[in-house]
Amino acid sequence: MSESEFINVSLLYRKMTGELLSAEEQKAFDAWYAENKEHRLYYKRFCRQQEKIMERQCSRVDVRKGYASSRGKRRRYMNRWTWRGIAASLLLSVMLGTVYWQNGRTKNVQEVNSGSRFSPGHKNVILSLGGGQKIVIDSTFSEKTVGQDCVAIQVENGVLRYRQNTVITEAPVFNELVVPPSGEYIVELVDGTKIYLNSDSRLRYPTSFTGMNERRVFLEGEAYFVVYRDEKRPFIVETLQEEVKVFGTEFNVMAYRDEDVVQTTLVKGSVGINVKGERKDVFRRIVPGEQFRLHKQSGEVRIETVDVFPYVAWKDGLFVARNDDLESIMRKVARWYDVEVFYQNQGLKEKRFFGIMKKQTCLDEVLEIIAKAGDVQFNVSGRTVIVKE
């Protein structure tokens, strides 16, 4: 099997959606696509399948059959490839497997009452201004511009944009944006940096960087950053456990309180991470395609090569599971649909899943797909989800 067969599935997805690829990425795709007819056939089927996913809202991909059938001839390559390569080759083998579509209701989700069809993706957020005033921004919010502390805040559909006025304040003024469970929002800072906030997250940031030698924001939860490059003032993301220092790049930080690990995943550029408690001038560097993982309890640090797509797909409205355990999947579900999850048997948390689906899918459809894929059942009562054998 040649190396070009191990194509990064996120590259295929971005190619399909028309995203501009780098010269290196385009070269890798062209080499893989031109190598043989099977690759070209797979890409066409991949595009059709992804289009159906978007149209039908939900899907799951069963790669186990394809993986088992080709496991023998691929075994000798396993030691040469990181998990990124393994994940890509597993999805490549889907041409040998089966795609299952969920078209109707099953008996694997039991609704105790009618409260399970929650509507996710709300744009309702709470903006706390420097003077202590709180503004609830939702679909009924009529003001398009909020003037505060010499800064004009433009409120549009799901986006806050900060614009510097001519008058400069002496002391920095901080705002805080709180995104509730089942919500999402975008903040564009005064320097042009764009921050995508995931559900159940909060971000504290200065309204202006005038007079500052750094651009520092404070995050609890998850966010994707597209940082405006400024050679003189580095951009720093501070969480409870670490600091991420950048000059201009794109990366994702996941730092929820209920997660055991803080993850920093780099898409473009270069960043350095300082773990709190270490020397302040020690920043471990990572490069695009790497992930910095800090275990909160042990303090263990690992830098791994990953396929960045599953870690940033939430920004584009997708749930992606790549051999993820049920517990981590259900934590995402709980944050997105604002529900509590309980397990009848703790061993159920260890079940593993592959799949992709739209985040806008309603809760009962998501649970149906997980139930069918993993031989589990769900009881839904109000905002409580019980996982059963």
XYZ file of C-alpha atoms in Angstrom:
389
model
C 0.000 0.000 0.000
C 1.526 3.342 -0.979
C 1.760 6.284 1.378
C -0.618 8.367 -0.730
C -3.468 6.050 0.224
C -3.373 7.558 3.701
C -5.223 10.740 2.794
C -6.314 13.084 5.582
C -10.113 12.971 5.617
C -10.324 16.595 6.761
C -8.474 17.567 3.571
C -11.151 15.757 1.527
C -13.897 17.517 3.471
C -12.325 20.952 2.957
C -11.751 20.233 -0.731
C -15.385 19.190 -1.108
C -16.673 22.372 0.595
C -14.547 24.603 -1.619
C -12.149 25.827 1.066
C -8.873 27.151 -0.321
C -6.079 24.611 0.239
C -2.419 25.414 0.695
C -0.030 24.529 -2.141
C 1.231 21.550 -0.146
C -2.284 20.308 0.595
C -3.366 20.695 -3.032
C -0.294 18.742 -4.154
C -1.086 15.929 -1.700
C -4.695 15.759 -2.881
C -3.741 15.775 -6.564
C -1.209 12.960 -6.052
C -3.722 10.833 -4.140
C -6.566 11.542 -6.592
C -4.459 10.742 -9.663
C -2.908 7.560 -8.307
C -5.705 5.164 -9.196
C -9.364 4.827 -10.128
C -10.379 3.597 -6.660
C -9.283 6.891 -5.105
C -11.293 8.915 -7.603
C -14.327 6.709 -7.037
C -13.953 7.053 -3.272
C -13.789 10.853 -3.461
C -16.981 10.993 -5.538
C -18.764 8.710 -3.080
C -17.366 10.720 -0.153
C -18.814 13.932 -1.607
C -22.217 12.329 -2.202
C -22.284 10.919 1.323
C -21.401 14.263 2.939
C -24.085 16.023 0.907
C -26.628 13.475 2.145
C -25.466 14.046 5.705
C -26.236 17.734 5.358
C -29.578 17.036 3.714
C -30.801 14.351 6.087
C -29.371 15.925 9.234
C -28.044 12.677 10.731
C -25.895 9.762 9.717
C -23.357 7.274 10.960
C -20.592 5.502 9.132
C -19.840 1.839 9.914
C -16.163 1.374 9.115
C -15.655 -1.814 11.124
C -16.455 -4.181 8.265
C -14.120 -2.416 5.867
C -11.405 -2.219 8.490
C -11.658 -5.929 9.321
C -11.545 -7.000 5.683
C -8.360 -5.071 4.987
C -6.740 -5.396 8.415
C -4.361 -8.179 7.415
C -2.646 -6.433 4.532
C -2.520 -3.135 6.463
C -1.201 -4.487 9.782
C 2.456 -4.072 8.857
C 1.925 -0.325 8.305
C 0.372 0.409 11.701
C 3.653 1.083 13.446
C 4.633 3.644 10.806
C 1.555 5.827 11.166
C 0.236 7.951 14.009
C -3.432 7.995 14.948
C -3.911 10.655 12.292
C -2.907 8.158 9.606
C -4.922 5.347 11.140
C -8.076 7.454 11.295
C -7.652 8.500 7.683
C -7.080 4.951 6.477
C -10.109 3.705 8.418
C -12.343 6.210 6.713
C -10.702 5.473 3.386
C -11.809 1.863 3.784
C -15.465 2.905 3.942
C -15.714 1.957 0.249
C -15.509 -1.634 1.472
C -18.021 -1.102 4.263
C -21.579 0.169 4.542
C -23.171 3.561 5.072
C -26.306 3.464 7.200
C -28.932 6.168 7.061
C -31.399 6.759 9.851
C -34.788 7.461 8.294
C -37.293 6.697 11.038
C -37.886 6.451 14.757
C -36.518 3.459 16.697
C -37.302 1.967 20.086
C -33.858 2.845 21.474
C -34.915 6.304 22.704
C -37.751 6.326 25.203
C -39.381 9.703 25.788
C -40.963 9.902 29.232
C -42.452 13.205 28.165
C -42.324 15.386 25.074
C -39.373 17.506 26.158
C -36.607 15.846 24.164
C -36.814 17.751 20.888
C -34.648 20.618 22.122
C -33.652 23.251 19.586
C -29.895 23.886 19.794
C -27.847 26.700 18.294
C -29.412 29.614 20.163
C -27.758 33.012 19.789
C -28.763 34.128 23.300
C -25.762 35.461 25.251
C -25.076 37.752 28.204
C -22.670 40.653 27.710
C -21.218 42.147 30.900
C -19.852 45.663 30.393
C -16.974 47.234 32.272
C -19.263 49.276 34.516
C -21.171 46.195 35.684
C -24.145 46.561 33.348
C -25.403 43.292 31.850
C -27.082 43.108 28.448
C -29.005 40.043 27.280
C -28.517 39.705 23.544
C -31.036 37.463 21.820
C -33.165 37.423 18.693
C -35.316 40.249 20.104
C -32.364 42.567 20.742
C -33.084 45.614 18.613
C -30.036 47.824 19.173
C -27.457 47.498 16.416
C -24.715 49.539 18.133
C -23.884 49.836 21.821
C -21.651 52.734 22.844
C -19.503 51.973 25.879
C -16.208 53.315 27.231
C -15.191 54.979 23.959
C -15.795 51.772 22.016
C -18.590 51.092 19.545
C -19.948 47.537 19.804
C -21.838 46.463 16.708
C -24.406 43.723 17.310
C -25.277 41.618 14.289
C -26.681 38.125 13.770
C -24.566 36.008 16.122
C -21.567 38.385 16.061
C -20.224 41.145 18.330
C -17.810 43.517 16.602
C -15.711 46.042 18.527
C -14.620 49.277 16.856
C -12.215 51.752 18.465
C -13.434 55.341 18.839
C -11.107 58.342 18.675
C -11.210 59.066 22.428
C -8.731 56.919 24.399
C -9.400 55.809 27.981
C -6.539 55.758 30.494
C -7.303 52.386 32.105
C -8.252 49.205 30.218
C -11.911 48.242 30.292
C -12.903 44.570 30.245
C -16.078 42.983 28.899
C -17.204 39.415 29.457
C -19.375 37.378 27.098
C -21.193 34.357 28.527
C -22.517 31.780 26.062
C -25.037 29.423 27.739
C -25.459 25.719 27.019
C -26.969 25.113 23.548
C -25.650 28.489 22.383
C -22.787 29.757 20.235
C -21.431 33.190 19.355
C -18.632 35.057 17.560
C -16.641 37.984 18.955
C -14.485 40.199 16.750
C -12.073 42.162 18.918
C -10.960 45.700 18.218
C -7.724 44.468 16.555
C -9.619 42.260 14.099
C -9.053 38.962 15.936
C -12.082 36.698 15.524
C -13.124 34.270 18.286
C -15.755 31.555 17.839
C -17.230 30.581 21.215
C -18.731 27.138 21.745
C -21.668 26.402 24.041
C -21.300 26.767 27.828
C -18.279 29.064 27.521
C -17.227 32.486 28.753
C -14.637 34.938 27.471
C -13.228 37.999 29.271
C -11.352 40.494 27.110
C -10.312 44.178 26.933
C -12.382 46.458 24.745
C -9.183 48.119 23.493
C -5.494 47.183 23.363
C -4.249 50.757 23.311
C -1.234 51.206 25.589
C -0.866 47.450 26.181
C 2.248 45.408 25.358
C 0.181 42.241 24.949
C -3.327 41.189 23.952
C -4.611 38.924 26.729
C -8.025 37.255 26.984
C -9.390 34.811 29.561
C -11.289 31.694 28.484
C -13.385 29.126 30.283
C -14.932 26.555 27.939
C -14.025 26.181 24.269
C -13.160 28.633 21.522
C -11.585 28.751 18.079
C -9.243 31.705 17.512
C -8.290 33.452 14.278
C -5.681 35.891 15.597
C -4.721 39.112 13.809
C -0.960 39.190 13.433
C 0.844 41.858 15.462
C 4.625 41.487 15.804
C 4.817 43.960 18.683
C 1.976 42.630 20.842
C 1.608 38.862 21.261
C -1.856 37.426 21.746
C -2.285 35.353 24.928
C -5.189 33.063 25.817
C -5.280 32.381 29.535
C -7.227 29.481 31.079
C -7.253 28.193 34.649
C -4.389 25.817 33.872
C -2.228 27.391 31.167
C -1.387 30.266 28.843
C -1.237 30.022 25.057
C 0.977 32.637 23.404
C 0.714 33.470 19.692
C 1.523 36.242 17.216
C -0.895 35.350 14.417
C -2.462 31.966 13.819
C -5.557 29.761 13.988
C -6.048 27.314 16.835
C -8.620 25.736 19.123
C -8.572 25.699 22.931
C -10.813 23.331 24.887
C -10.716 24.079 28.627
C -14.038 23.055 30.158
C -14.200 22.525 33.914
C -15.771 19.072 33.532
C -13.052 17.754 31.204
C -9.959 15.976 32.579
C -7.707 17.347 29.833
C -7.064 20.835 28.442
C -6.455 20.641 24.690
C -4.785 23.196 22.432
C -4.985 22.182 18.766
C -3.020 24.173 16.201
C -4.401 24.645 12.669
C -2.069 27.330 11.271
C 0.982 29.239 12.457
C 2.856 28.520 15.670
C 1.996 28.792 19.367
C 3.697 28.198 22.667
C 2.010 26.928 25.832
C 3.041 27.735 29.391
C 1.604 25.512 32.140
C 0.786 27.512 35.244
C 3.175 26.698 38.079
C 6.141 26.388 35.704
C 8.610 29.158 34.903
C 6.715 31.968 33.223
C 9.220 32.162 30.361
C 8.945 28.457 29.440
C 6.628 28.020 26.458
C 6.462 24.630 24.730
C 6.027 25.117 20.980
C 3.718 23.143 18.716
C 3.331 23.230 14.942
C 0.249 22.871 12.702
C -1.323 19.433 13.059
C -0.140 19.014 16.654
C -2.142 19.071 19.864
C -0.923 20.058 23.324
C -2.680 17.993 26.001
C -2.466 18.875 29.701
C -3.946 16.426 32.219
C -5.374 18.544 35.026
C -4.888 16.105 37.916
C -1.453 14.667 37.163
C -0.006 17.658 35.342
C 1.173 15.311 32.581
C 1.853 17.022 29.250
C 1.696 15.280 25.880
C 2.207 16.709 22.400
C 0.586 14.545 19.730
C 0.172 14.698 15.965
C -3.563 14.692 15.213
C -6.062 15.188 12.435
C -7.310 18.628 13.486
C -10.703 18.228 11.785
C -12.564 16.454 14.649
C -11.369 19.085 17.144
C -12.481 22.140 15.159
C -15.515 20.763 13.279
C -17.860 22.161 15.960
C -17.147 25.635 14.551
C -18.665 24.541 11.240
C -21.729 22.950 12.843
C -20.602 19.306 13.015
C -20.266 16.602 15.664
C -17.369 14.286 14.758
C -16.435 11.103 16.624
C -13.230 9.220 15.820
C -13.096 6.198 18.096
C -14.341 8.441 20.942
C -15.766 6.940 24.128
C -19.446 7.476 24.915
C -18.719 9.556 28.014
C -16.798 12.225 26.087
C -19.447 12.252 23.337
C -22.257 12.682 25.843
C -20.452 15.563 27.569
C -20.587 17.408 24.232
C -24.247 16.458 23.821
C -25.004 17.707 27.344
C -23.418 21.092 26.686
C -25.055 21.530 23.294
C -28.570 20.500 24.336
C -28.387 21.710 27.962
C -29.189 18.329 29.533
C -27.828 16.182 32.378
C -26.602 12.655 31.607
C -26.636 9.668 33.994
C -25.449 6.104 33.388
C -27.234 2.944 34.576
C -23.950 1.068 34.168
C -20.598 2.866 34.409
C -19.139 0.434 31.879
C -21.308 2.041 29.178
C -19.029 5.091 29.266
C -16.261 3.083 27.592
C -18.165 2.209 24.381
C -16.421 3.609 21.271
C -17.929 5.336 18.240
C -17.102 6.638 14.762
C -19.435 9.074 13.000
C -20.353 12.556 11.829
C -23.612 14.507 12.081
C -24.890 18.063 12.063
C -25.070 19.918 15.381
C -28.444 21.384 14.418
C -30.003 17.929 14.627
C -32.559 17.678 17.428
C -31.680 15.711 20.563
C -33.873 12.666 20.003
C -32.394 12.099 16.529
C -28.849 12.303 17.901
C -29.682 9.786 20.625
C -31.305 7.439 18.099
C -28.142 7.368 16.012
C -25.902 6.714 19.024
C -28.277 4.027 20.254
C -28.306 2.198 16.927
C -24.541 2.438 16.542
C -23.627 1.298 20.045
C -26.368 -1.032 21.239
C -27.454 1.286 24.066
C -30.769 2.836 25.052
C -31.704 6.292 26.316
C -34.508 7.400 28.611
C -35.290 11.112 28.301
C -37.312 12.897 30.987
C -37.360 16.671 30.750
C -33.696 17.636 30.666
C -32.427 14.372 32.113
C -30.960 11.644 29.884
C -30.387 8.165 31.342
C -28.100 5.781 29.412
C -29.079 2.113 29.711
C -27.979 -1.287 28.404
